[in-house]
Every structure is written in structure tokens, then in C-alpha cells.
GROMACS .gro file of C-alpha atoms in nm:
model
  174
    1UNK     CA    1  11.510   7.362   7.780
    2UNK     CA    2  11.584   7.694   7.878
    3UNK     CA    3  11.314   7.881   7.677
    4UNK     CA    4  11.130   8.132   7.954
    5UNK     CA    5  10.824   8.062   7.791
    6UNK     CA    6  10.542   7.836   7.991
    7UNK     CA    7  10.436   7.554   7.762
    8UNK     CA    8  10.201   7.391   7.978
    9UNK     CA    9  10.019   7.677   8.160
   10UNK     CA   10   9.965   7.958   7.916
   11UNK     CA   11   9.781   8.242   8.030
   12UNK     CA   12   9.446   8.157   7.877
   13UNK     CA   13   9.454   7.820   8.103
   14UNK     CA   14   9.527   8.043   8.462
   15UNK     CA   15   9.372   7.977   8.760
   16UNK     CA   16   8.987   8.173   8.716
   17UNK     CA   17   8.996   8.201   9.080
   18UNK     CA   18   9.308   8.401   9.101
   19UNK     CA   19   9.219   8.779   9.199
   20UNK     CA   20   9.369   9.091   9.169
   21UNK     CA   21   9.544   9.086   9.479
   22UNK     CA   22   9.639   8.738   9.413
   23UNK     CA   23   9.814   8.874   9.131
   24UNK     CA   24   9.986   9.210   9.325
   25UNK     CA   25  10.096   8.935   9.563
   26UNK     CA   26  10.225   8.687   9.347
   27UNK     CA   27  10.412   8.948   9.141
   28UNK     CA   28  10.590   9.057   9.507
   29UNK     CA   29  10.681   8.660   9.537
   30UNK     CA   30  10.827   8.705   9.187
   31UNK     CA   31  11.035   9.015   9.268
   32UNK     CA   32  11.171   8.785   9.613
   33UNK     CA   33  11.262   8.499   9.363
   34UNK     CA   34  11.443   8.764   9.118
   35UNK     CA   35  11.666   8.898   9.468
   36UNK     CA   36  11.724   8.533   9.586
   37UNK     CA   37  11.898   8.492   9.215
   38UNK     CA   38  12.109   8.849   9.264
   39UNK     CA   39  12.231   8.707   9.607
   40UNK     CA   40  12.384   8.436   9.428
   41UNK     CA   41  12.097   8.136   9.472
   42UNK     CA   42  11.842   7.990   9.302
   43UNK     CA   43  11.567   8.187   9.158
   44UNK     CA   44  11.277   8.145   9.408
   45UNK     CA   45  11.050   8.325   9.637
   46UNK     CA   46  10.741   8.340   9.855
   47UNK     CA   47  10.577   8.601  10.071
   48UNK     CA   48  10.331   8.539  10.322
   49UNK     CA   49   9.988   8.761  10.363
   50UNK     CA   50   9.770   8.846  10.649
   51UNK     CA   51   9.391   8.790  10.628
   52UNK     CA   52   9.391   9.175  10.527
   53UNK     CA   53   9.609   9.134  10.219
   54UNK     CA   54   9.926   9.294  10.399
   55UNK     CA   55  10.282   9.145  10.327
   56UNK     CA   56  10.398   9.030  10.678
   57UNK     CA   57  10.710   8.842  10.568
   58UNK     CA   58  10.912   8.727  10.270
   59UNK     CA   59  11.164   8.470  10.227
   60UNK     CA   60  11.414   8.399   9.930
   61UNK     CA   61  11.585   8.057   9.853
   62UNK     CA   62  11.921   8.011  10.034
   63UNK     CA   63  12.019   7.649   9.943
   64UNK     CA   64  12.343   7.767   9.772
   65UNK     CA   65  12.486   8.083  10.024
   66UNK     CA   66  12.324   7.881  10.326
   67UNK     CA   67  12.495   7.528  10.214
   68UNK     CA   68  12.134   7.387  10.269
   69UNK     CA   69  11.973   7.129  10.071
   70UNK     CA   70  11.619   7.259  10.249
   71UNK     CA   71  11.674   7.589  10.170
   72UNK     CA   72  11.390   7.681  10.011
   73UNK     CA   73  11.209   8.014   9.976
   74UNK     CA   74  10.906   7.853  10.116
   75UNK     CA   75  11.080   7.615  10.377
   76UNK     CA   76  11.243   7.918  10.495
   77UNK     CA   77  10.910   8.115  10.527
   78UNK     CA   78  10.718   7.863  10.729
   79UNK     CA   79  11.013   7.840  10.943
   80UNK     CA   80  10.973   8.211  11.019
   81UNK     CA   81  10.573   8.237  11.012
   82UNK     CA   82  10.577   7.956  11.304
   83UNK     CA   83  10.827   8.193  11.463
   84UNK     CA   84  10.599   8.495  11.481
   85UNK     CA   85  10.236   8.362  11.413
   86UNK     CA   86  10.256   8.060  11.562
   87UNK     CA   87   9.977   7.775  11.414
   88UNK     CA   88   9.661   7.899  11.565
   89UNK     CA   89   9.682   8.230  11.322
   90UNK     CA   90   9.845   8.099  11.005
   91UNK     CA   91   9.519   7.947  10.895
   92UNK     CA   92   9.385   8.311  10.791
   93UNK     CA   93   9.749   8.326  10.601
   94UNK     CA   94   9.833   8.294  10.227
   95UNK     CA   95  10.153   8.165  10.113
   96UNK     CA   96  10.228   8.324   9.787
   97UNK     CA   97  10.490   8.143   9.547
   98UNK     CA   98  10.698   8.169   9.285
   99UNK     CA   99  10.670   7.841   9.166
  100UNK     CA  100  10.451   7.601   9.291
  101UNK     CA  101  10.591   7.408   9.587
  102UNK     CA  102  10.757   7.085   9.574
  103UNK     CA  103  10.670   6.829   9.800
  104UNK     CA  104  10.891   6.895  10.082
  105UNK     CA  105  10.764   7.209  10.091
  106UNK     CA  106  10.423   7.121  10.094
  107UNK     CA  107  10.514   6.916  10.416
  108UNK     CA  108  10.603   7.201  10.600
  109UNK     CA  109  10.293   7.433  10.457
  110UNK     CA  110  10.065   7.162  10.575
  111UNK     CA  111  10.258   7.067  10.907
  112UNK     CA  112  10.286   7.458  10.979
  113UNK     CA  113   9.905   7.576  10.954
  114UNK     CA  114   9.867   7.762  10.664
  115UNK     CA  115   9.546   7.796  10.504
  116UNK     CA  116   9.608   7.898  10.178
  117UNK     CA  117   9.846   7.889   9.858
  118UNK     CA  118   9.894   8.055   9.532
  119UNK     CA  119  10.178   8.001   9.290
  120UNK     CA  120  10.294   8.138   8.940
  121UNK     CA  121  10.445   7.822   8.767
  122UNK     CA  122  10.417   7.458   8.788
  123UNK     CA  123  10.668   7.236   8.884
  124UNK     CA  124  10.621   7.112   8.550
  125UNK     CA  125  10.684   7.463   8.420
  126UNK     CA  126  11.012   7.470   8.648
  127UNK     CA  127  11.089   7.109   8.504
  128UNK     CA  128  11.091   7.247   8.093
  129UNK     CA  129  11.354   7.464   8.210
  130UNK     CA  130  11.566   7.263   8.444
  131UNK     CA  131  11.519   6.930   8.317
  132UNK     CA  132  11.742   6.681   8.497
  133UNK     CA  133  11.977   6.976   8.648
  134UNK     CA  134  12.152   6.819   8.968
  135UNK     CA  135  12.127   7.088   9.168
  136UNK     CA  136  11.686   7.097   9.120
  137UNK     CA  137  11.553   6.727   9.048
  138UNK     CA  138  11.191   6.808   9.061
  139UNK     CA  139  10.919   6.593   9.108
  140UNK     CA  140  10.623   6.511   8.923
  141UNK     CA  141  10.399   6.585   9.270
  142UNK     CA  142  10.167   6.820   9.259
  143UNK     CA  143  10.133   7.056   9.589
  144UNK     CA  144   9.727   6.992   9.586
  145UNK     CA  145   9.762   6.647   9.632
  146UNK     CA  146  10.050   6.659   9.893
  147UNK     CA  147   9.838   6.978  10.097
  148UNK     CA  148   9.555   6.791  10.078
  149UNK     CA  149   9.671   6.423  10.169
  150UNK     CA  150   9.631   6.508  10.551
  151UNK     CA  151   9.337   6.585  10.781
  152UNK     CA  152   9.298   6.949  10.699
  153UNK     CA  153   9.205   7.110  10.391
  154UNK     CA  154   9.473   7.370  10.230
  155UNK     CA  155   9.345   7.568   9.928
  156UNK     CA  156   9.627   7.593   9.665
  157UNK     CA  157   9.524   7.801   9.375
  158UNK     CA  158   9.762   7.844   9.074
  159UNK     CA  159   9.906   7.879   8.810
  160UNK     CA  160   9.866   8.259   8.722
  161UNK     CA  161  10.148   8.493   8.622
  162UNK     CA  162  10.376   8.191   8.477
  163UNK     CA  163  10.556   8.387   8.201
  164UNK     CA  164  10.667   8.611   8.450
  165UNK     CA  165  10.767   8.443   8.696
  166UNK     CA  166  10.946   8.196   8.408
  167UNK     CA  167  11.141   8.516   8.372
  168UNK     CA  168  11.330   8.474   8.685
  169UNK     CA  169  11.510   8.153   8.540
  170UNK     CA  170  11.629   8.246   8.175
  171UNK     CA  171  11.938   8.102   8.106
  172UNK     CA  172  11.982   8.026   8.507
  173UNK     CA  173  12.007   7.635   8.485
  174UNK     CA  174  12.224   7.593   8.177
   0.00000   0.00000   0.00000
């Protein structure tokens, strides 16, 4: 259960469309995800990108040190891309993940504007190593289907860099 090693996803089935940068940037959501753990929460991260490629704002999970169930590295983003972007500019955004977004999470992608988003793992790649750990009860949901469920198109691209960011969660949810 805890192995750090993607079964589903290996690298030879990643994403074709993922780029370079989509790699650079997915590694910096990977490096958020291995702070959020070092700060004493769980083990996920997410950066958001301009339409230039530029980093304008990262955001770790805080569900444990914040007490909040919603917590999450993306949640938290979207929360602070509204903030400063507002809804008219976040379509020309990328959300960047460490692990593809659950479906609350989705919700507030979709609900917040934001045109575009690449993750490392699966949730089914996160569910091999949590299994039915309390404090993460994933969902079998993929992000594509919630994102796109609404009147707006979001383009989710993933999985690439799954070994990686698997990393992240050895021996975190035993």
C-alpha cells in the first residue's frame, strides 16, 4: 500500500501532450507538496502559471495545521487566484498539481475560472498508497469529468511525472 511506485500510470502511459514546461511546472507543484509535508500536513501542492509560463502563486495543503477539512493545496490556491486575478484573467491560467484534484477541488477550479490543469498522479495513484486512510478517503472521480460537467470547457492534462511526485508520500499514510 505504501510502495512509491505508480502502478497504474507508468511513465510510458504519460500524458503525450505534456510539454517541457509542463514538466518544470509540475516538478515546482511537487517541491510545494514536499514543504506542505515538512510543515507538518499532508503531502500536496499546486502552483498556478500565467499565460507566459511565470509562477504567480503557490499553495500547500493546510488541512492538518489549519484544522480544515477543505484545506487543500488547490482549494487554497483558487481561493487566492480569485483574490488577485479575479475570473476574467484566470482563463489564460494553469493550475499545476501534485496529484490530480479530487472532486471538491475540481468545484472550485471550475467555479473559479481557470482554464487549464495538469497533474502528476491520479487519484487512483494517491488511492494505492492511502487506501482507506481516514484522514484522505478518495474518490473514484476523475477531475475531467467533474471540470468538464459544466458549461465551460477546462483542459486537464495529466498524468506525467507520477513516480516523483509518488515520492512525496512514502511511508506518509501508514
Amino acid at each position: 500500500m505504501n510502495d512509491p511506485t505508480p502502478t497504474e500510470h507508468p511513465a510510458a502511459l504519460e500524458d503525450p501532450a505534456i510539454t517541457e514546461l509542463d514538466r518544470a511546472r509540475l516538478a515546482d507543484a511537487i517541491a510545494v507538496s514536499n514543504r506542505a509535508r515538512l510543515s507538518g500536513n499532508h503531502p500536496f501542492g499546486a502552483v498556478l502559471v500565467d499565460a507566459t509560463g511565470a509562477v504567480v502563486l503557490e499553495a500547500e495543503n493546510s488541512v492538518t495545521t489549519e484544522n480544515d477539512c477543505t484545506g487543500h493545496a488547490e482549494t487554497n490556491l483558487v481561493r487566492l487566484a480569485w483574490r488577485a486575478f479575479g475570473p476574467d484573467a484566470l482563463g489564460g491560467y494553469t493550475l499545476y498539481t501534485s496529484c490530480e484534484p479530487c472532486a471538491m477541488c475540481s468545484g472550485a477550479i471550475y467555479w473559479s475560472g481557470i482554464g487549464r490543469v495538469v497533474f502528476a498522479m491520479t487519484e487512483a495513484d494517491l488511492a494505492s498508497l492511502t487506501g482507506d486512510h481516514q484522514e484522505n478517503p478518495t474518490m473514484s472521480l476523475s477531475s475531467a469529468l467533474v471540470l468538464n460537467s459544466g458549461t465551460r470547457a477546462v483542459e486537464v492534462r495529466g498524468p506525467a511525472l507520477a513516480a516523483q511526485a509518488m515520492q512525496s508520500h512514502a511511508d506518509f499514510w501508514v
